[in-house]
Coordinates of C-alpha atoms in Angstrom, one line a residue:
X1 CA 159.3 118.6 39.7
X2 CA 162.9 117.1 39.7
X3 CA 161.8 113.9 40.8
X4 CA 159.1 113.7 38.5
X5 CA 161.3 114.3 35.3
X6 CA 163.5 111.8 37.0
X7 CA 160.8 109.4 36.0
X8 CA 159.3 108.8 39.4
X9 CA 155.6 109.2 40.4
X10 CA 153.3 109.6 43.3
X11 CA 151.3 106.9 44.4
X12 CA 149.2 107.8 47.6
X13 CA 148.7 105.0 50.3
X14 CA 146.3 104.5 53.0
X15 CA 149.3 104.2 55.9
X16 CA 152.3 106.8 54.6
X17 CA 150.5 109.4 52.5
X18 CA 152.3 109.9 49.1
X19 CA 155.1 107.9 48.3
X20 CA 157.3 107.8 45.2
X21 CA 157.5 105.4 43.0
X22 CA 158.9 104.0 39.9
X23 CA 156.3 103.7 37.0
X24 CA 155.0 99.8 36.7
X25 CA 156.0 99.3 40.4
X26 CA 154.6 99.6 43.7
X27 CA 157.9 99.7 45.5
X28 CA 158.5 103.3 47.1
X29 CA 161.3 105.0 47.6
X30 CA 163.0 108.0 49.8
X31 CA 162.4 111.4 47.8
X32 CA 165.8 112.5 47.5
X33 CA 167.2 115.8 47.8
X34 CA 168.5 116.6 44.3
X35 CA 168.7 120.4 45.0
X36 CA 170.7 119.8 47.9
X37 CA 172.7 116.4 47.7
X38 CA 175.1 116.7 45.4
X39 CA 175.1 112.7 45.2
X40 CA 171.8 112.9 44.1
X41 CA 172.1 115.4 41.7
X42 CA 175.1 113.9 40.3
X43 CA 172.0 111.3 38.9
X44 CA 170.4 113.9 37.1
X45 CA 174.4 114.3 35.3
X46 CA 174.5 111.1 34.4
X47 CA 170.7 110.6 33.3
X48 CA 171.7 113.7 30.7
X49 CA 174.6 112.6 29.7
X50 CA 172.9 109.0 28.9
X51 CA 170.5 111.3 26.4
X52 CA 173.0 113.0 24.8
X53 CA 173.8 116.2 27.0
X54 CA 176.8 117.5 28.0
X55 CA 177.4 119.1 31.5
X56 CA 180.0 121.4 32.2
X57 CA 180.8 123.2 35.4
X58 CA 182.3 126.1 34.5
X59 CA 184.2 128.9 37.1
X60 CA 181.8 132.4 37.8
X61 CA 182.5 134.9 40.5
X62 CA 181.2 132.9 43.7
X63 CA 178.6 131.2 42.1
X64 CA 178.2 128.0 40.5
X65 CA 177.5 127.9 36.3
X66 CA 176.5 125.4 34.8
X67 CA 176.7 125.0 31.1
X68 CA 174.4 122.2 29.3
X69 CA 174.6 121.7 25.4
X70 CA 173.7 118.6 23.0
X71 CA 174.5 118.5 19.1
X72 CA 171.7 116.1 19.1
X73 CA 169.2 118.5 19.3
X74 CA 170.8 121.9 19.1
X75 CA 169.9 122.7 22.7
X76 CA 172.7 125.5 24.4
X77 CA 172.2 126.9 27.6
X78 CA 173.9 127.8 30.9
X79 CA 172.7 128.3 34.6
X80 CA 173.7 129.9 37.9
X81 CA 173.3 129.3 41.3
X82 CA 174.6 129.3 44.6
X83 CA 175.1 125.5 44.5
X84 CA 176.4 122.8 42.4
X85 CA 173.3 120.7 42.8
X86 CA 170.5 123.5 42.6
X87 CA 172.6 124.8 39.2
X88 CA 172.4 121.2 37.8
X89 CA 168.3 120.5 38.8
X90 CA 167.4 124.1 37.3
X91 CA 169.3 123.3 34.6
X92 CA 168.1 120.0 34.4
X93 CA 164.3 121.6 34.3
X94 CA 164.9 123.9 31.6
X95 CA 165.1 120.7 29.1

């Protein structure tokens, strides 16, 4: 679901099964592991903050919380998880 609302599709092929692609292209690509990676998911921070959302980490217990907001669009909201980069792709869902 991440990678899709990154803007990347599946394309099946006859010799590698499904791979993912960018729309308009036929050039595949490694599915990365935004829930895990926190390089990766520092994508999804920077593809939110390009449309207007601001991401905050924000200190709870032993978990990580993230906070997302935009005054663009009057959208408030904050998630936890046990990871940085799962907080940030749930998060990331939710919009």
């Amino acid at each position: 679901a991440v990678a899709r609302k990154m803007g990347l599709i599946p394309e099946p092929t006859k010799y590698y099964g499904i791979v993912w692609c960018k729309p308009g292209t036929n050039e595949g690509q490694n599915l990365k592991d935004y829930c895990i990676n926190i390089a990766a998911a520092w994508e999804i921070v920077e593809k939110l903050s390009d449309i207007g959302f601001c991401v905050m980490k924000v200190p709870y217990e032993k978990t990580w919380k993230i906070v997302v907001g935009s005054e663009i669009s009057k959208i408030g909201f904050e998630v936890r998880a046990d990871t940085a980069p799962m907080a940030i792709c749930l998060a990331f869902l939710k919009i």
